[in-house]
């Protein structure tokens, strides 16, 4: 994520003072009550900006903290691979993996994808019912229905 520097309280106060019209009624000196007022207001504006930046990091899936449970719900997690006992880091990795998944539906791709997530899987692909070849009453998913893994 981008490294963004929040202005200092003095910089905020100066920016707010610069919005005032010119003239003796609006002194810009730092030893005035007007500057003290703007300095105090600037502190609150700086706090809000700081919280807004924290909120961005908290909402982004790879760094989610406050919104981690919401992201888990979106992707129907935890599941058999990710449990409630998994670390937050593992949960975030699963969310990002599901969010950024691009690929194909081949056995080779799926095994590599799972391996990248840290899981070793065995995938068995079965042939489906074929009109004219399948018949009612025949048990499905027999060894003869299994396709090769090439």
XYZ file of N, CA and C in Angstrom:
450
model
N 0.839 -1.164 0.000
C 0.000 0.000 0.000
C 0.892 1.237 0.000
N 0.363 2.316 -0.546
C 1.108 3.562 -0.618
C 1.408 4.102 0.775
N 2.571 4.668 0.917
C 2.930 5.295 2.177
C 2.502 6.756 2.089
N 1.506 7.131 2.833
C 0.966 8.479 2.801
C 1.297 9.174 4.110
N 1.898 10.339 4.034
C 2.243 11.105 5.224
C 1.125 12.100 5.545
N 0.582 11.969 6.722
C -0.449 12.902 7.166
C 0.237 14.203 7.571
N -0.300 15.341 7.134
C 0.303 16.621 7.538
C 0.330 16.765 9.062
N 1.241 17.573 9.543
C 1.336 17.826 10.984
C 0.183 18.722 11.415
N -0.012 18.806 12.707
C -1.062 19.665 13.240
C -0.790 21.126 12.864
N 0.477 21.532 12.887
C 0.831 22.899 12.473
C 0.476 23.140 11.007
N 0.753 22.158 10.154
C 0.437 22.306 8.729
C -1.068 22.408 8.504
N -1.844 21.620 9.223
C -3.301 21.732 9.122
C -3.770 23.110 9.581
N -3.240 23.568 10.715
C -3.643 24.875 11.246
C -3.309 25.982 10.244
N -2.129 25.928 9.649
C -1.737 26.936 8.665
C -2.656 26.890 7.445
N -2.977 25.699 6.982
C -3.871 25.562 5.831
C -5.251 26.140 6.141
N -5.740 25.924 7.351
C -7.034 26.470 7.739
C -6.974 27.993 7.832
N -5.868 28.502 8.374
C -5.705 29.957 8.481
C -5.606 30.604 7.100
N -5.014 29.893 6.148
C -4.880 30.427 4.790
C -6.224 30.572 4.092
N -7.258 29.926 4.605
C -8.591 30.043 4.020
C -9.311 31.318 4.456
N -8.799 31.955 5.484
C -9.408 33.185 5.975
C -9.115 34.354 5.022
N -10.013 35.319 4.973
C -9.741 36.486 4.114
C -8.598 37.314 4.710
N -7.889 38.062 3.866
C -6.800 38.901 4.387
C -7.353 40.074 5.209
N -6.528 40.573 6.100
C -6.927 41.751 6.875
C -6.537 41.647 8.332
N -6.636 42.793 9.031
C -6.248 42.861 10.433
C -7.168 42.067 11.347
N -8.391 41.812 10.905
C -9.343 41.073 11.730
C -8.952 39.593 11.850
N -8.084 39.118 10.972
C -7.710 37.712 10.939
C -6.193 37.560 11.035
N -5.642 37.812 12.225
C -4.187 37.747 12.371
C -3.656 36.314 12.197
N -2.509 36.200 11.577
C -1.924 34.888 11.284
C -0.813 34.498 12.272
N -0.489 35.327 13.214
C 0.592 35.049 14.160
C 0.232 33.852 15.047
N 1.270 33.064 15.371
C 1.023 31.845 16.155
C 0.745 32.121 17.632
N 0.966 33.348 18.084
C 0.714 33.665 19.499
C -0.664 34.301 19.717
N -1.579 34.163 18.740
C -2.923 34.742 18.879
C -3.924 33.668 19.301
N -5.046 34.131 19.835
C -6.133 33.218 20.212
C -6.722 32.529 18.973
N -6.764 33.256 17.860
C -7.310 32.694 16.634
C -6.468 31.489 16.180
N -5.154 31.641 16.234
C -4.283 30.536 15.851
C -4.464 29.358 16.818
N -4.598 29.661 18.105
C -4.801 28.602 19.100
C -6.089 27.820 18.809
N -7.133 28.523 18.403
C -8.390 27.874 18.057
C -8.198 26.950 16.846
N -7.573 27.487 15.798
C -7.364 26.676 14.595
C -6.405 25.515 14.854
N -5.442 25.714 15.720
C -4.508 24.644 16.073
C -5.260 23.498 16.753
N -6.178 23.842 17.664
C -6.972 22.817 18.352
C -7.875 22.079 17.354
N -8.519 22.815 16.460
C -9.366 22.184 15.440
C -8.536 21.299 14.506
N -7.342 21.752 14.184
C -6.463 21.001 13.290
C -6.091 19.642 13.888
N -5.966 19.597 15.198
C -5.650 18.331 15.852
C -6.754 17.303 15.629
N -7.996 17.745 15.668
C -9.119 16.836 15.447
C -9.202 16.405 13.981
N -8.929 17.326 13.069
C -8.923 16.978 11.642
C -7.823 15.959 11.365
N -6.681 16.151 11.977
C -5.565 15.205 11.794
C -5.933 13.821 12.322
N -6.610 13.762 13.460
C -7.050 12.475 14.017
C -8.009 11.764 13.062
N -8.926 12.534 12.454
C -9.877 11.926 11.512
C -9.155 11.382 10.288
N -8.182 12.124 9.761
C -7.420 11.640 8.612
C -6.634 10.378 8.979
N -6.079 10.369 10.163
C -5.327 9.200 10.625
C -6.245 7.978 10.714
N -7.437 8.163 11.262
C -8.409 7.064 11.363
C -8.861 6.606 9.976
N -9.014 7.543 9.040
C -9.427 7.179 7.680
C -8.368 6.300 7.020
N -7.099 6.620 7.215
C -6.035 5.787 6.656
C -6.012 4.408 7.306
N -6.257 4.355 8.602
C -6.336 3.060 9.295
C -7.500 2.231 8.748
N -8.597 2.908 8.438
C -9.782 2.231 7.931
C -9.511 1.592 6.574
N -8.732 2.256 5.731
C -8.376 1.683 4.426
C -7.611 0.383 4.616
N -6.621 0.402 5.481
C -5.835 -0.820 5.737
C -6.701 -1.906 6.366
N -7.612 -1.517 7.243
C -8.458 -2.490 7.930
C -9.476 -3.122 6.988
N -9.847 -2.414 5.930
C -10.859 -2.911 5.007
C -10.271 -3.708 3.854
N -8.994 -3.516 3.524
C -8.371 -4.222 2.412
C -8.127 -5.665 2.830
N -8.538 -6.645 2.022
C -8.468 -8.054 2.441
C -7.102 -8.525 2.927
N -6.030 -8.085 2.302
C -4.691 -8.573 2.676
C -4.243 -8.045 4.032
N -4.827 -6.935 4.485
C -4.441 -6.350 5.765
C -5.641 -6.193 6.699
N -6.739 -6.843 6.373
C -7.983 -6.686 7.140
C -7.777 -7.009 8.615
N -8.303 -6.154 9.445
C -8.306 -6.391 10.893
C -9.744 -6.287 11.382
N -10.264 -5.075 11.406
C -11.620 -4.854 11.897
C -12.680 -5.539 11.036
N -12.423 -5.696 9.744
C -13.408 -6.251 8.825
C -13.110 -7.696 8.418
N -12.214 -8.353 9.129
C -11.846 -9.728 8.774
C -13.057 -10.656 8.813
N -13.895 -10.535 9.824
C -15.091 -11.392 9.918
C -16.041 -11.149 8.748
N -16.145 -9.903 8.290
C -17.001 -9.603 7.142
C -16.469 -10.259 5.869
N -15.153 -10.200 5.672
C -14.551 -10.850 4.505
C -14.738 -12.365 4.579
N -14.598 -12.939 5.766
C -14.795 -14.381 5.925
C -16.218 -14.771 5.533
N -17.169 -13.959 5.916
C -18.569 -14.237 5.582
C -18.807 -14.156 4.073
N -18.207 -13.185 3.412
C -18.370 -13.030 1.963
C -17.932 -14.290 1.221
N -16.853 -14.925 1.680
C -16.311 -16.097 1.000
C -16.679 -17.414 1.686
N -17.696 -17.367 2.537
C -18.191 -18.576 3.222
C -17.070 -19.301 3.960
N -16.251 -18.550 4.635
C -15.176 -19.110 5.444
C -15.554 -18.964 6.912
N -15.089 -19.754 7.795
C -14.142 -20.836 7.588
C -14.809 -22.031 6.910
N -13.970 -22.850 6.295
C -14.426 -24.076 5.664
C -13.533 -25.216 6.137
N -13.494 -26.302 5.384
C -12.686 -27.450 5.807
C -11.195 -27.125 5.821
N -10.785 -26.162 4.980
C -9.356 -25.813 4.902
C -8.965 -24.740 5.912
N -9.880 -23.832 6.198
C -9.602 -22.725 7.115
C -10.622 -22.781 8.239
N -10.172 -22.984 9.459
C -11.082 -23.088 10.598
C -11.006 -21.814 11.431
N -11.857 -21.722 12.414
C -11.814 -20.571 13.320
C -10.507 -20.554 14.116
N -9.882 -21.739 14.252
C -8.628 -21.808 14.995
C -7.431 -21.364 14.141
N -7.618 -21.223 12.827
C -6.530 -20.765 11.963
C -6.131 -19.353 12.365
N -4.880 -19.029 12.106
C -4.418 -17.676 12.446
C -5.078 -16.652 11.523
N -5.105 -15.405 11.963
C -5.659 -14.340 11.130
C -4.890 -14.237 9.818
N -3.595 -14.482 9.868
C -2.772 -14.436 8.657
C -3.229 -15.496 7.645
N -3.518 -16.707 8.126
C -4.009 -17.770 7.248
C -5.385 -17.417 6.682
N -6.241 -16.850 7.511
C -7.576 -16.460 7.045
C -7.467 -15.393 5.964
N -6.596 -14.391 6.182
C -6.404 -13.346 5.171
C -5.862 -13.931 3.868
N -4.936 -14.884 3.977
C -4.369 -15.519 2.783
C -5.452 -16.254 1.996
N -6.361 -16.929 2.688
C -7.451 -17.632 2.016
C -8.392 -16.652 1.317
N -8.682 -15.535 1.964
C -9.556 -14.523 1.368
C -8.924 -13.953 0.102
N -7.659 -13.570 0.198
C -6.963 -13.000 -0.962
C -6.874 -14.023 -2.087
N -6.605 -15.275 -1.758
C -6.514 -16.323 -2.780
C -7.847 -16.485 -3.503
N -8.927 -16.471 -2.773
C -10.240 -16.628 -3.405
C -10.620 -15.377 -4.207
N -10.225 -14.238 -3.721
C -10.552 -12.985 -4.401
C -9.759 -12.804 -5.691
N -8.550 -13.305 -5.727
C -7.680 -13.075 -6.880
C -7.528 -14.292 -7.776
N -8.302 -15.339 -7.534
C -8.178 -16.566 -8.305
C -8.450 -16.305 -9.788
N -7.506 -16.639 -10.614
C -7.700 -16.683 -12.060
C -7.027 -17.950 -12.548
N -7.653 -18.629 -13.426
C -7.058 -19.859 -13.924
C -8.057 -20.678 -14.690
N -7.898 -21.963 -14.617
C -8.722 -22.875 -15.397
C -9.264 -23.975 -14.496
N -10.064 -24.827 -15.070
C -10.671 -25.909 -14.292
C -10.028 -27.250 -14.629
N -8.719 -27.272 -14.762
C -8.030 -28.529 -15.027
C -7.459 -29.075 -13.723
N -7.239 -30.379 -13.689
C -6.678 -31.010 -12.500
C -5.298 -30.429 -12.205
N -4.486 -30.253 -13.228
C -3.132 -29.723 -13.046
C -3.167 -28.326 -12.409
N -4.030 -27.450 -12.936
C -4.127 -26.104 -12.384
C -4.623 -26.137 -10.940
N -5.669 -26.906 -10.676
C -6.243 -26.946 -9.329
C -5.259 -27.495 -8.298
N -4.477 -28.513 -8.684
C -3.467 -29.043 -7.762
C -2.397 -27.990 -7.473
N -1.964 -27.276 -8.511
C -0.957 -26.220 -8.315
C -1.521 -25.093 -7.456
N -2.769 -24.731 -7.684
C -3.420 -23.669 -6.912
C -3.492 -24.058 -5.434
N -3.923 -25.274 -5.174
C -4.000 -25.758 -3.790
C -2.617 -25.838 -3.156
N -1.621 -26.263 -3.925
C -0.247 -26.337 -3.408
C 0.245 -24.947 -3.018
N -0.098 -23.923 -3.797
C 0.283 -22.552 -3.451
C -0.367 -22.086 -2.158
N -1.524 -22.657 -1.847
C -2.202 -22.326 -0.592
C -1.698 -23.170 0.573
N -0.825 -24.131 0.257
C -0.252 -24.963 1.305
C -0.961 -26.282 1.519
N -1.786 -26.708 0.559
C -2.536 -27.947 0.711
C -2.114 -28.949 -0.362
N -2.010 -30.193 0.030
C -1.748 -31.278 -0.901
C -3.087 -31.974 -1.144
N -3.526 -32.046 -2.400
C -4.840 -32.605 -2.696
C -4.737 -33.718 -3.726
N -5.704 -34.601 -3.671
C -5.860 -35.637 -4.686
C -7.200 -35.376 -5.344
N -7.208 -35.176 -6.649
C -8.432 -34.855 -7.366
C -8.809 -36.033 -8.247
N -10.033 -36.502 -8.089
C -10.564 -37.578 -8.928
C -11.661 -36.966 -9.790
N -11.508 -37.095 -11.080
C -12.491 -36.549 -11.998
C -13.342 -37.691 -12.528
N -14.631 -37.515 -12.482
C -15.556 -38.561 -12.905
C -16.327 -38.102 -14.128
N -16.644 -39.048 -15.000
C -17.455 -38.740 -16.177
C -18.904 -38.559 -15.773
N -19.622 -37.753 -16.493
C -21.026 -37.507 -16.190
C -21.933 -38.438 -16.966
N -23.204 -38.289 -16.742
C -24.186 -39.096 -17.471
C -24.196 -38.645 -18.926
N -24.180 -39.595 -19.839
C -24.177 -39.305 -21.266
C -25.418 -39.931 -21.877
N -26.189 -39.117 -22.575
C -27.417 -39.587 -23.197
C -27.099 -40.723 -24.167
N -27.770 -41.843 -24.044
C -27.557 -42.988 -24.911
C -26.552 -43.974 -24.342
N -25.633 -43.510 -23.476
C -24.625 -44.397 -22.903
C -24.990 -44.790 -21.472
N -25.626 -43.880 -20.747
C -26.025 -44.161 -19.366
C -27.446 -44.705 -19.376
N -27.776 -45.505 -18.382
C -29.130 -46.035 -18.306
C -29.636 -45.919 -16.868
N -30.915 -45.860 -16.725
C -31.540 -45.755 -15.413
C -31.213 -46.992 -14.594
N -30.917 -46.788 -13.323
C -30.619 -47.888 -12.427
C -29.140 -48.219 -12.351
N -28.342 -47.678 -13.267
C -26.903 -47.938 -13.232
C -26.274 -47.085 -12.129
N -25.464 -47.679 -11.305
C -24.755 -46.965 -10.241
C -23.747 -46.006 -10.882
N -23.760 -44.737 -10.493
C -22.820 -43.756 -11.040
C -21.482 -43.800 -10.330
N -20.523 -43.127 -10.874
C -19.188 -42.956 -10.278
C -18.475 -44.293 -10.071
N -18.561 -45.166 -11.038
C -17.815 -46.415 -10.985
C -16.400 -46.183 -11.501
N -15.502 -47.106 -11.255
C -14.126 -46.986 -11.715
C -14.069 -46.797 -13.234
N -14.987 -47.423 -13.938
C -15.015 -47.296 -15.394
C -15.446 -45.902 -15.843
N -16.084 -45.135 -14.956
C -16.511 -43.775 -15.286
C -15.405 -42.744 -15.078
N -14.341 -43.168 -14.427
C -13.278 -42.231 -14.077
C -12.472 -41.828 -15.300
N -12.216 -40.535 -15.433
C -11.437 -40.010 -16.549
C -9.974 -40.011 -16.188
N -9.121 -39.962 -17.181
C -7.666 -39.921 -16.905
C -7.270 -38.540 -16.406
N -6.133 -38.437 -15.718
C -5.654 -37.176 -15.141
C -4.699 -36.436 -16.048
N -4.781 -36.546 -17.315
C -3.820 -35.874 -18.195
C -4.212 -34.472 -18.495
